[in-house]
PDB file of C-alpha atoms and ligand atoms in Angstrom:
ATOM      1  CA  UNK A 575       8.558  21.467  -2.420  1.00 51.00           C
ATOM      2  CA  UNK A 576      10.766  19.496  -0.646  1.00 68.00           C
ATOM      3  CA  UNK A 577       8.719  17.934   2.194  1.00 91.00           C
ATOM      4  CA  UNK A 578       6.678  15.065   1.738  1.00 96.00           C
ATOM      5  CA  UNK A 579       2.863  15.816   1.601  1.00 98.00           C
ATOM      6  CA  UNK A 580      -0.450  14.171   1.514  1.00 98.00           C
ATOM      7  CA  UNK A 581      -1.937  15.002  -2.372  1.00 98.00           C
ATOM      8  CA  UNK A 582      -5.593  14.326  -3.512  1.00 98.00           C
ATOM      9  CA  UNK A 583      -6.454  14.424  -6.729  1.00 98.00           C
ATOM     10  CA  UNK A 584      -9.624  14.308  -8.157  1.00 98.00           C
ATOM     11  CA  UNK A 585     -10.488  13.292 -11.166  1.00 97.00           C
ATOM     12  CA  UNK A 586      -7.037  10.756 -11.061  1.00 96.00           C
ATOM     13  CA  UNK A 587      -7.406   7.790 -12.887  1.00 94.00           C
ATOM     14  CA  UNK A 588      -6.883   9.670 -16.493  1.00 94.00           C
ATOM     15  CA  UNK A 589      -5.781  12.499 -18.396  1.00 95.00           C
ATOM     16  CA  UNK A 590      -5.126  15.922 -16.552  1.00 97.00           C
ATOM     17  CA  UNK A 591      -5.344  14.474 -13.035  1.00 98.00           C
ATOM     18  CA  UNK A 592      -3.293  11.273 -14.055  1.00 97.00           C
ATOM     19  CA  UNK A 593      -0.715  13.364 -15.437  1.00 98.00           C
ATOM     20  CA  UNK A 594      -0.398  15.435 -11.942  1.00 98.00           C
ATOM     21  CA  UNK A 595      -1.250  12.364  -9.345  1.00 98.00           C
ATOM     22  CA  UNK A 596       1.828  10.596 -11.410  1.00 98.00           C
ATOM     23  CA  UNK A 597       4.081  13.842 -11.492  1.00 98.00           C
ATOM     24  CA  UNK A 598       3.278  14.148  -7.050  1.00 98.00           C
ATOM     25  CA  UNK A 599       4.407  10.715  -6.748  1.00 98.00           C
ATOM     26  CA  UNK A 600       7.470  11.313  -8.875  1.00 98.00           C
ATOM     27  CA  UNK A 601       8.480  14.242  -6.491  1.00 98.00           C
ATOM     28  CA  UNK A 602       8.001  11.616  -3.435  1.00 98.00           C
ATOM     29  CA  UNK A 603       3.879  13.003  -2.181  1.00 98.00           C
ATOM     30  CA  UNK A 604       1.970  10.353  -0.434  1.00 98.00           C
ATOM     31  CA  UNK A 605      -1.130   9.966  -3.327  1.00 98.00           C
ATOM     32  CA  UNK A 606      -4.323   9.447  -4.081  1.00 98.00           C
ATOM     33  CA  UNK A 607      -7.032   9.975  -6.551  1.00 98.00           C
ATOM     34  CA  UNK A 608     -10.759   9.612  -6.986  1.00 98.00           C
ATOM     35  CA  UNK A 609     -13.608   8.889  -9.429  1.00 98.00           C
ATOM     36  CA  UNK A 610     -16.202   7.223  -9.864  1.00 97.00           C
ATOM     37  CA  UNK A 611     -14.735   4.579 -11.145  1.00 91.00           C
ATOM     38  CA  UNK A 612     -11.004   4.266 -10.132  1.00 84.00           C
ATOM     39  CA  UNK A 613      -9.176   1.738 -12.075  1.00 82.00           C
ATOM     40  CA  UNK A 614      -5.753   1.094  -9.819  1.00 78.00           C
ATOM     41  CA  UNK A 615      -3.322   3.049 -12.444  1.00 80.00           C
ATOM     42  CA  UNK A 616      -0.205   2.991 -10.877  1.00 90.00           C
ATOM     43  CA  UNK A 617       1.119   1.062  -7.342  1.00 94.00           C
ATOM     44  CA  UNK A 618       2.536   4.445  -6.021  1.00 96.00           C
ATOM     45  CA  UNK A 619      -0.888   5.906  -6.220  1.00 97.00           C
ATOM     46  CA  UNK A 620      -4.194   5.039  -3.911  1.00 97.00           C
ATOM     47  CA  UNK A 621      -7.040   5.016  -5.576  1.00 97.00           C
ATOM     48  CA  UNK A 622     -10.155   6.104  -3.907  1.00 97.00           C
ATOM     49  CA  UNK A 623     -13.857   5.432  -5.418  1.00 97.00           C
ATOM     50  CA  UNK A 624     -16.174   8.557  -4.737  1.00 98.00           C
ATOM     51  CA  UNK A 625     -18.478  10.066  -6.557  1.00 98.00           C
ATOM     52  CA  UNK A 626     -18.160  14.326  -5.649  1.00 98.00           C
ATOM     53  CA  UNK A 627     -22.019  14.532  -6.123  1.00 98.00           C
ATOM     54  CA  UNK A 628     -22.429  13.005  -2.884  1.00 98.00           C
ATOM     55  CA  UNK A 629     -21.349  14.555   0.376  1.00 98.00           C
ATOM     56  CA  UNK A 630     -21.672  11.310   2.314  1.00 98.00           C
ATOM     57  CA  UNK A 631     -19.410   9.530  -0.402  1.00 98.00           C
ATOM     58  CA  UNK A 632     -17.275  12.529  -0.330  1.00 98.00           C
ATOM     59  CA  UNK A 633     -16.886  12.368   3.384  1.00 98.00           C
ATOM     60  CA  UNK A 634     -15.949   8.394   3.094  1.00 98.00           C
ATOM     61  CA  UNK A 635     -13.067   8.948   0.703  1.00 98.00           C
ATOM     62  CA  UNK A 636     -11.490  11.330   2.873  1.00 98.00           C
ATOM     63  CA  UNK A 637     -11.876   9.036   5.832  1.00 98.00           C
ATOM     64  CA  UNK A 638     -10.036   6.675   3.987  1.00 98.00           C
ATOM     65  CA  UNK A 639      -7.276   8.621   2.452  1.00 98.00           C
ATOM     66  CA  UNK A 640      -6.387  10.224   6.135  1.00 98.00           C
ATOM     67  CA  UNK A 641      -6.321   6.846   7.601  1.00 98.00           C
ATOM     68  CA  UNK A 642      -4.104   5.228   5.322  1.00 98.00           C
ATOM     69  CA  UNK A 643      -1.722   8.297   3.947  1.00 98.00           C
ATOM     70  CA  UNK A 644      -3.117  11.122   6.644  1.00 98.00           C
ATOM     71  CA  UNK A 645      -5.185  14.343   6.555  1.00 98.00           C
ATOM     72  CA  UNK A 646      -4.936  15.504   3.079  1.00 98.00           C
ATOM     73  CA  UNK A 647      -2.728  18.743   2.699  1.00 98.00           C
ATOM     74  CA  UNK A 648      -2.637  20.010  -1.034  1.00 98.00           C
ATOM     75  CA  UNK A 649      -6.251  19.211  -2.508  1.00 99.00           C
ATOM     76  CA  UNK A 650      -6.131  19.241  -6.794  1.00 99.00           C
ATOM     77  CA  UNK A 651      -9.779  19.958  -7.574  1.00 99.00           C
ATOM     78  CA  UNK A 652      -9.922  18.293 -11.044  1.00 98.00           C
ATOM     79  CA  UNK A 653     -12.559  16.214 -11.554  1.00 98.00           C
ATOM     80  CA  UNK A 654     -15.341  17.686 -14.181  1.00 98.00           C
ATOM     81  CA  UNK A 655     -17.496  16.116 -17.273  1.00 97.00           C
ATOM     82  CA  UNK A 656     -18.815  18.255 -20.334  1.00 96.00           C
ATOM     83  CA  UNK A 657     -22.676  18.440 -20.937  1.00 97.00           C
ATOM     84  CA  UNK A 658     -22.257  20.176 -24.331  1.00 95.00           C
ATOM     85  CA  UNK A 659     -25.688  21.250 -26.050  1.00 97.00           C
ATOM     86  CA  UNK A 660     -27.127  24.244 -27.816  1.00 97.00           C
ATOM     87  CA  UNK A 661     -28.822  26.966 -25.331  1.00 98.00           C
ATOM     88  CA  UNK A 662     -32.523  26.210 -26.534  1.00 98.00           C
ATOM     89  CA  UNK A 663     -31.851  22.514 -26.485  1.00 98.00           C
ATOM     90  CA  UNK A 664     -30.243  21.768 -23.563  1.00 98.00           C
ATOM     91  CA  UNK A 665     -32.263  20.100 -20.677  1.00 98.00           C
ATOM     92  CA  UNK A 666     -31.999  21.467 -17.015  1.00 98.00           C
ATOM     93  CA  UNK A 667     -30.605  17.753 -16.313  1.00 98.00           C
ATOM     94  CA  UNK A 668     -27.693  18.608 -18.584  1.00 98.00           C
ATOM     95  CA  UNK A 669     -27.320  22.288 -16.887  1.00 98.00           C
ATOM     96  CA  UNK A 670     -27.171  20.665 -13.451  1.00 98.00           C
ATOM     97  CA  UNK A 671     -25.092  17.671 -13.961  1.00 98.00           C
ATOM     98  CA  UNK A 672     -22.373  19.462 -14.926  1.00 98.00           C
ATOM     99  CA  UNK A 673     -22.401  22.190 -12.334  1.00 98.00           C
ATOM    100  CA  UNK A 674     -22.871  20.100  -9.750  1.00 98.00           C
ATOM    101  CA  UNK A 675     -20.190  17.689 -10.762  1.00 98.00           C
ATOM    102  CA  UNK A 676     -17.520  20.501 -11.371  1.00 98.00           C
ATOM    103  CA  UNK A 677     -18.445  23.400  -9.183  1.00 98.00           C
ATOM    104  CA  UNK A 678     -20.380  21.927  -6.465  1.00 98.00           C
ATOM    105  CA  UNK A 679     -18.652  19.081  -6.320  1.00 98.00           C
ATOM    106  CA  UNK A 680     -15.367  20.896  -6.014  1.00 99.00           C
ATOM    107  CA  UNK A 681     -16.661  22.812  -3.309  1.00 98.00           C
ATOM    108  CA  UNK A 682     -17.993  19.477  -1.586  1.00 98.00           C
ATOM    109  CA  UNK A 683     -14.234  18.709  -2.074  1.00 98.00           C
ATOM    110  CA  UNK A 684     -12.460  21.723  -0.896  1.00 98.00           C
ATOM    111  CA  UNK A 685     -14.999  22.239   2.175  1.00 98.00           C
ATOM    112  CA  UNK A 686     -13.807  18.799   3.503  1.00 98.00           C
ATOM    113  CA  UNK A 687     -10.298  18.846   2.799  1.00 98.00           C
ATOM    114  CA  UNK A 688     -10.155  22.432   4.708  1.00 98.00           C
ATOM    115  CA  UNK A 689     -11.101  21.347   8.263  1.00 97.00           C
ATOM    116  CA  UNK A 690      -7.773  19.571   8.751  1.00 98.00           C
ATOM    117  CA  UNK A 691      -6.072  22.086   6.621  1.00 98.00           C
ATOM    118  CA  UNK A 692      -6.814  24.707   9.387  1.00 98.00           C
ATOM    119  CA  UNK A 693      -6.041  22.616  11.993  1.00 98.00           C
ATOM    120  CA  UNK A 694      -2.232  22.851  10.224  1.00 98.00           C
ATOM    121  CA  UNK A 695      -2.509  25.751   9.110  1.00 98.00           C
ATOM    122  CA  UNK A 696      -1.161  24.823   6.200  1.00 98.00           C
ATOM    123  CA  UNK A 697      -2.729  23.822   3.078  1.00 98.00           C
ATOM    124  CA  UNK A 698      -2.919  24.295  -0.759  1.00 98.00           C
ATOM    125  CA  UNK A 699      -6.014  24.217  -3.033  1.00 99.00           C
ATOM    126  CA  UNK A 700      -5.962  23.887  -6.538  1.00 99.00           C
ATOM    127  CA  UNK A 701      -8.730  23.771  -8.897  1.00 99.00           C
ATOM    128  CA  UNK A 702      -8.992  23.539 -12.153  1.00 98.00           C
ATOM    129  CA  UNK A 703     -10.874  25.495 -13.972  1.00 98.00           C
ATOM    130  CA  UNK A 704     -10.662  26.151 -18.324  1.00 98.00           C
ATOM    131  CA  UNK A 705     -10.236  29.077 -20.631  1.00 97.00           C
ATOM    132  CA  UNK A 706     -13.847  28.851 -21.391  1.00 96.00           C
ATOM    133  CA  UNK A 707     -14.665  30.177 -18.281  1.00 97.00           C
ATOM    134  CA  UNK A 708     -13.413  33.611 -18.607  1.00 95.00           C
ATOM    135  CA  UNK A 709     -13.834  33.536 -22.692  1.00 94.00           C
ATOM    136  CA  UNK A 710     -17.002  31.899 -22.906  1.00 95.00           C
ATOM    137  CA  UNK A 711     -17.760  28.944 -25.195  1.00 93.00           C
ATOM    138  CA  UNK A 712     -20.577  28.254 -27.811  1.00 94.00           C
ATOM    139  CA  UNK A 713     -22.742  24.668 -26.613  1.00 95.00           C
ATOM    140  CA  UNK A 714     -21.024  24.813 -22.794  1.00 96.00           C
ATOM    141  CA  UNK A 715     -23.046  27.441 -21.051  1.00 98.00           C
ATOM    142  CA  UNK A 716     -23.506  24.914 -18.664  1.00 98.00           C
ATOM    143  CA  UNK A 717     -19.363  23.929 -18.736  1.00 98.00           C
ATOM    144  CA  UNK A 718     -18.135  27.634 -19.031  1.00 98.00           C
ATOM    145  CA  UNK A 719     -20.622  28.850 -15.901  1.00 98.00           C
ATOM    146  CA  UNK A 720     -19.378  25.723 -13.639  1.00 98.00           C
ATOM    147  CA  UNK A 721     -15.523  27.158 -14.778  1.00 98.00           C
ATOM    148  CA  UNK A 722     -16.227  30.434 -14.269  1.00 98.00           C
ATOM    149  CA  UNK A 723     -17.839  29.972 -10.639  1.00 98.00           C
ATOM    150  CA  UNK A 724     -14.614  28.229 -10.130  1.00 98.00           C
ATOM    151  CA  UNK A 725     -13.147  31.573  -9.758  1.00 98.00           C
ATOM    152  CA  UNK A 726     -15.216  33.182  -7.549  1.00 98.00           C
ATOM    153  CA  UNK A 727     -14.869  30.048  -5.420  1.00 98.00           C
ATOM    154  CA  UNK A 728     -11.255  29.962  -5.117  1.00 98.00           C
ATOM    155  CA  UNK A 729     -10.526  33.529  -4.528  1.00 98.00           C
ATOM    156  CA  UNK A 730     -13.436  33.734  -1.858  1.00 98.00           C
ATOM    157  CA  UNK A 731     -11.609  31.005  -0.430  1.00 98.00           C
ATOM    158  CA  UNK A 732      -8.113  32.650  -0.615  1.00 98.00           C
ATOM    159  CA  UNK A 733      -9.832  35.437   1.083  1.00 98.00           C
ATOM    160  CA  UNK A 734     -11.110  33.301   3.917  1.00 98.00           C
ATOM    161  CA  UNK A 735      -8.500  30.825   4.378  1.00 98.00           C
ATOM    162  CA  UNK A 736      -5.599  33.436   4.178  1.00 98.00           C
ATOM    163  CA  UNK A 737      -4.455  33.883   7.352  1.00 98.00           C
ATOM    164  CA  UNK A 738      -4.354  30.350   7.997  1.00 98.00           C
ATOM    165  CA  UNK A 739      -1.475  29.653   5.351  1.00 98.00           C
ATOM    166  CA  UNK A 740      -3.920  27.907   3.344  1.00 98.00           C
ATOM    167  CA  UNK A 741      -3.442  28.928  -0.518  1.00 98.00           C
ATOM    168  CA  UNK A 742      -6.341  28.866  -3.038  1.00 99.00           C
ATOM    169  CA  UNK A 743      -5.575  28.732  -6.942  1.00 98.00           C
ATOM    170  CA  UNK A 744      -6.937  28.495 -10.011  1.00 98.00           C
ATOM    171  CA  UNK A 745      -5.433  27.111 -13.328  1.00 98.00           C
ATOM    172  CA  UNK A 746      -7.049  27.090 -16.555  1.00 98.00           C
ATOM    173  CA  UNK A 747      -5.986  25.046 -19.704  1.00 98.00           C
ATOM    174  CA  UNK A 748      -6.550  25.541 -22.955  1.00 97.00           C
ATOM    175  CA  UNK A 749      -7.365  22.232 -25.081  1.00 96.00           C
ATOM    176  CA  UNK A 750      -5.295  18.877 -23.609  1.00 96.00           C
ATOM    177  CA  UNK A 751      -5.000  15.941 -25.033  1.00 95.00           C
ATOM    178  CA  UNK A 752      -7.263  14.022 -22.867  1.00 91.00           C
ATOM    179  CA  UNK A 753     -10.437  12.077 -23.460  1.00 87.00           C
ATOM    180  CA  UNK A 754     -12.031  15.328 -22.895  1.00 85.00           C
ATOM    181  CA  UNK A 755     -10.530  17.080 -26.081  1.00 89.00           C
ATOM    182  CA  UNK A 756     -10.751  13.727 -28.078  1.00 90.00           C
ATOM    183  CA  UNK A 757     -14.231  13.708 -27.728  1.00 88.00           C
ATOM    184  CA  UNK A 758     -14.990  17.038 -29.645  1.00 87.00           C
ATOM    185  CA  UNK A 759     -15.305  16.360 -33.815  1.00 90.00           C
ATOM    186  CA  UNK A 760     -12.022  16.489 -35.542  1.00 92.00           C
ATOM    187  CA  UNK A 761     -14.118  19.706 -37.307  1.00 92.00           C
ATOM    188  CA  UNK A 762     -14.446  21.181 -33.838  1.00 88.00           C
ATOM    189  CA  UNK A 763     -10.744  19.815 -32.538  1.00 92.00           C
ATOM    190  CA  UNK A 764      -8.978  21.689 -35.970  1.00 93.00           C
ATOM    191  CA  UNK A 765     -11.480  24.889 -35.112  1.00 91.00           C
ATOM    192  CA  UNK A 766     -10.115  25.514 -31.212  1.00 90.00           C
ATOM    193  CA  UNK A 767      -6.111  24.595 -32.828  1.00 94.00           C
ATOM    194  CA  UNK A 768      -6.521  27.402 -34.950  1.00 95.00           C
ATOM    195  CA  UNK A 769      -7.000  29.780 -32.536  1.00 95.00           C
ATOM    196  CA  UNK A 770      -3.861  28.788 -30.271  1.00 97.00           C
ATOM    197  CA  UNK A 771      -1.311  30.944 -31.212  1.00 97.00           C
ATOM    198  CA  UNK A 772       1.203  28.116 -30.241  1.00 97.00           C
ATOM    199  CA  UNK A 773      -0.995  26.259 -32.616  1.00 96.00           C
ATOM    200  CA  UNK A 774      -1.279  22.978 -31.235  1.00 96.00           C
ATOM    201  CA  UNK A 775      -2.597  21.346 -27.591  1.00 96.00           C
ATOM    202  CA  UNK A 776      -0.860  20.950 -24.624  1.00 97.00           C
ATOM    203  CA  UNK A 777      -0.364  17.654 -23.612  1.00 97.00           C
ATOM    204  CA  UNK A 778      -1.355  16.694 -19.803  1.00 98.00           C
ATOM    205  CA  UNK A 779       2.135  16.619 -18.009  1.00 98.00           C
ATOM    206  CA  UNK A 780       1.971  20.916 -18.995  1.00 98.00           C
ATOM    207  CA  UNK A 781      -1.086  21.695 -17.307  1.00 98.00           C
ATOM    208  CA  UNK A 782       0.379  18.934 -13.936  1.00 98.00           C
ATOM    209  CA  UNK A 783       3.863  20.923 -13.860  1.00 98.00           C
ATOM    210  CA  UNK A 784       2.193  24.535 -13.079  1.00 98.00           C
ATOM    211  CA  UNK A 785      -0.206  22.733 -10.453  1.00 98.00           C
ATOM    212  CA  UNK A 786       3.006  21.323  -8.929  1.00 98.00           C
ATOM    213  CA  UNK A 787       4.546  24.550  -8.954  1.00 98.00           C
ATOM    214  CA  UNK A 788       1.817  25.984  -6.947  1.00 98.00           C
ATOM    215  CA  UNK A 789       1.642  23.029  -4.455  1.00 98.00           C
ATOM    216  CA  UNK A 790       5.487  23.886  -3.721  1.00 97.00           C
ATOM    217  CA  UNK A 791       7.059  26.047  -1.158  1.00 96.00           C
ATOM    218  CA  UNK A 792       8.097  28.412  -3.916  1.00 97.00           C
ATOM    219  CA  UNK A 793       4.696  29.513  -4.412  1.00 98.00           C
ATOM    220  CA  UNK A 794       3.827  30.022  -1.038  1.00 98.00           C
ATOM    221  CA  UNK A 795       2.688  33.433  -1.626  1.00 98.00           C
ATOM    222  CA  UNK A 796       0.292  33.039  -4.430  1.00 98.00           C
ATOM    223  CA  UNK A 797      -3.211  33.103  -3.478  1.00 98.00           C
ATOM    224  CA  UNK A 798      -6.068  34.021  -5.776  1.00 98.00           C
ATOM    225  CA  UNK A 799      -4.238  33.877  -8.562  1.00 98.00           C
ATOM    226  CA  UNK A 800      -5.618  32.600 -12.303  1.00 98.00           C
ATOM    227  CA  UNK A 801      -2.666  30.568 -14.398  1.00 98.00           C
ATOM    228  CA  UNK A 802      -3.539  30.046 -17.898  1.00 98.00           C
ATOM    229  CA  UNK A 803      -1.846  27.195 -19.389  1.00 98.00           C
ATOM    230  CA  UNK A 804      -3.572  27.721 -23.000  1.00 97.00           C
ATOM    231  CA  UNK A 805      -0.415  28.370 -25.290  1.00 98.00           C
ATOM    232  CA  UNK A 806      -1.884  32.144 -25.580  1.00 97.00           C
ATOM    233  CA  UNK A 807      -5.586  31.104 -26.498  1.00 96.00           C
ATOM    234  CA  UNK A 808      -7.355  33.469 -23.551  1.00 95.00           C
ATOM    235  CA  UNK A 809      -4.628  36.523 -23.809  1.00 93.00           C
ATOM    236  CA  UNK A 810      -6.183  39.230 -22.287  1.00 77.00           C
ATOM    237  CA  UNK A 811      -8.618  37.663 -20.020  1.00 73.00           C
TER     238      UNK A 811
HETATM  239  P1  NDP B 917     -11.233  13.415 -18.425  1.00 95.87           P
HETATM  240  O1  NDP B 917     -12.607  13.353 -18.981  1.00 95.87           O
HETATM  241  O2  NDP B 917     -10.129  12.668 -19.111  1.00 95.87           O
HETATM  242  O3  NDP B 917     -11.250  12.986 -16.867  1.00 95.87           O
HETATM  243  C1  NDP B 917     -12.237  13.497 -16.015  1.00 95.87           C
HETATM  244  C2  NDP B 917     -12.030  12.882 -14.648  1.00 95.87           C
HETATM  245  O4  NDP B 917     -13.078  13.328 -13.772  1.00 95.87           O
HETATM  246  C3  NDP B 917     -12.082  11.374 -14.668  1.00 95.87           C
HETATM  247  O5  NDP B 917     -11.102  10.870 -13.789  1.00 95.87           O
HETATM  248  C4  NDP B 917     -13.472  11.075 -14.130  1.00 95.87           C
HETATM  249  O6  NDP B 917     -13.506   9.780 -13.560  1.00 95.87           O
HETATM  250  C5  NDP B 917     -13.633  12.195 -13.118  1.00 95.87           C
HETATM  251  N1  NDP B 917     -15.022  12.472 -12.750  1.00 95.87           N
HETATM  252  C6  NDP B 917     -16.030  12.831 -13.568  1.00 95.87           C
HETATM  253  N2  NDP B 917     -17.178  12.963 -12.856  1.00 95.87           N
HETATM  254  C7  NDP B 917     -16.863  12.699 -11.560  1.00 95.87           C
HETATM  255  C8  NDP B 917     -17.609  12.659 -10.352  1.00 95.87           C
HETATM  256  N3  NDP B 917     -18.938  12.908 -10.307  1.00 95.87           N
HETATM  257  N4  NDP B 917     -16.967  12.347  -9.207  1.00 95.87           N
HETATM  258  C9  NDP B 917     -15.638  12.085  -9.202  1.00 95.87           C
HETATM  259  N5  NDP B 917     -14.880  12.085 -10.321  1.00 95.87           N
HETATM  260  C10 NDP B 917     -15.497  12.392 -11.488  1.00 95.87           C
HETATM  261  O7  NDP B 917     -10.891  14.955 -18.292  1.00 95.87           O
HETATM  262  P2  NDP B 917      -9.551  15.806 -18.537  1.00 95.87           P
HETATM  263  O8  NDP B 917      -8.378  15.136 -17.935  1.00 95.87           O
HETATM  264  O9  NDP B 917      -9.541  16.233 -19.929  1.00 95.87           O
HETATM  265  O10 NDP B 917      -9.944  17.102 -17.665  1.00 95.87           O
HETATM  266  C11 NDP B 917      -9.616  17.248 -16.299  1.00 95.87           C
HETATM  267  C12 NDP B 917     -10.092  18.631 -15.874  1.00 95.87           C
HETATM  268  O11 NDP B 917      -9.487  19.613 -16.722  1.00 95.87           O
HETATM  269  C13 NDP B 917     -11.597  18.809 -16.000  1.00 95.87           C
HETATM  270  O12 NDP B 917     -12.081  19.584 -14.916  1.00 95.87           O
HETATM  271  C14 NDP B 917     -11.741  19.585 -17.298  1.00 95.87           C
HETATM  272  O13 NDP B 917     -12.904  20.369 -17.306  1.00 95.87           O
HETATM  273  C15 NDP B 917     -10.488  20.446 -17.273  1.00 95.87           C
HETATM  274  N6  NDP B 917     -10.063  20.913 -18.581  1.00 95.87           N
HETATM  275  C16 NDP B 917      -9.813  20.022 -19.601  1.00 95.87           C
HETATM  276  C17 NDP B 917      -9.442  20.488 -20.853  1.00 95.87           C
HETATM  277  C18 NDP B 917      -9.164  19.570 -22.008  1.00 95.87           C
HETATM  278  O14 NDP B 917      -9.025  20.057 -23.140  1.00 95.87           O
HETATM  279  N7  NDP B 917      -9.040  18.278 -21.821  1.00 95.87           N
HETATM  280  C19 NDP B 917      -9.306  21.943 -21.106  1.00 95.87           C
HETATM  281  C20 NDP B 917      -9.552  22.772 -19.955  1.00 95.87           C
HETATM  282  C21 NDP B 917      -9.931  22.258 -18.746  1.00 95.87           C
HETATM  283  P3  NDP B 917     -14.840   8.841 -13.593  1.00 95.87           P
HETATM  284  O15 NDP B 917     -15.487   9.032 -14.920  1.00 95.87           O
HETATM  285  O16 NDP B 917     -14.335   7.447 -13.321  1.00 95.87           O
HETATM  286  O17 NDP B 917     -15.662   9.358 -12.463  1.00 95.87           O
END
């Protein structure tokens, strides 16, 4: 990509969406990134409090971004918490939280950051979505449904957005080395590295180089496309 854009990334002030607000700013983007609780993580990067459950808040953040760096025009959709629980144990609090933090909240997201987008007509979408979507996961119904509705999000947006040169993709890592992973039992962390056949995780700055690859001009003809970045865990799906 070699002109200068506006990036948002949600989900920026660690791991995955760290990785790629630091990796825009390397390649000279205007950046920012939002959570709930930004801590300022690095001076080329604006950070942006706003909680995606919240259209007002979501609304405010963009307000801000476009008045100090301009309308936003490549959107990384990363933000999104695990729930995890057993089927018969897990409360419709824990069900709801997490789809409306990663699916809804991503659609709060992307429904904003379009308007100016077609205004351009130009824009790029990216969320990110994880292998358990498509493959299914033991104790993340709630997590693997909010993944795999990312799907069906993003391509009904490719569909819709098309002919406006906006671009809507999906990626979907394996296990990272974020807080995320660290969080699982070294029992359950050993389990999921067994089953990569590159047999170990990927470490953020992987899963930020394909999303800058699809912000870029050379992949200005992917649209509804879904990029595993899961060192062969969901071959075949
Ligand atoms: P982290 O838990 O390290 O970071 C999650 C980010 O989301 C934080 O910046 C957090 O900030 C933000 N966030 C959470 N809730 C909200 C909210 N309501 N509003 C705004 N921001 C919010 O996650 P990872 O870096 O590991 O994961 C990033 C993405 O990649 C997630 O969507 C995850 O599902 C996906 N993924 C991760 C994998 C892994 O193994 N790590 C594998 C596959 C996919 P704050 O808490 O301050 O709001």
């Amino acid at each position: 990509m070699t002109e200068a854009r506006t990036v948002l990334v949600t989900g920026g002030n660690r791991g995955i969406g760290l990785a790629t607000a630091r990796l825009f700013a390397d390649l000279g983007h205007r950046v920012a990134v939002t959570a709930r609780d930004p801590k300022s993580v690095d001076d080329r990067i604006m950070s942006v409090s706003c909680d995606q459950t919240d259209s007002d808040a979501v609304d405010a953040a963009f307000e801000d971004i476009e008045s100090n760096l301009g309308a936003v025009q490549v959107l990384v959709a990363n933000a999104g918490i695990t729930r995890d629980q057993l089927l018969l144990r897990m409360s419709d609090e824990e069900f709801s939280a997490v789809i409306d933090t990663n699916l809804t909240g991503s659609y709060r997201m992307a429904r904003r950051a379009t308007r100016a987008m077609l205004r351009a007509r130009w824009g790029r979408l990216i969320f990110v979505s994880s292998v358990v979507g498509l493959l299914g996961s033991a104790g993340q119904v709630n997590y693997a449904a909010s993944k795999a509705g990312l799907v069906g999000l993003a391509r009904s947006m490719a569909r819709e957005l098309g002919s406006r040169n906006i671009t809507s993709n999906i990626v979907s890592p394996g296990p990272v080395e974020t807080e995320m992973f660290a969080s699982l039992t070294d029992d359950q962390q050993t389990t999921i590295i067994e089953q990569v056949p590159l047999g170990r995780v990927a470490r953020p700055d992987e899963i930020a180089e394909t999303i800058a690859f699809l912000a870029s001009d050379s992949a200005a003809y992917i649209t509804g496309a879904v990029i595993p970045i899961d060192g062969g865990l969901g071959m075949g799906h």
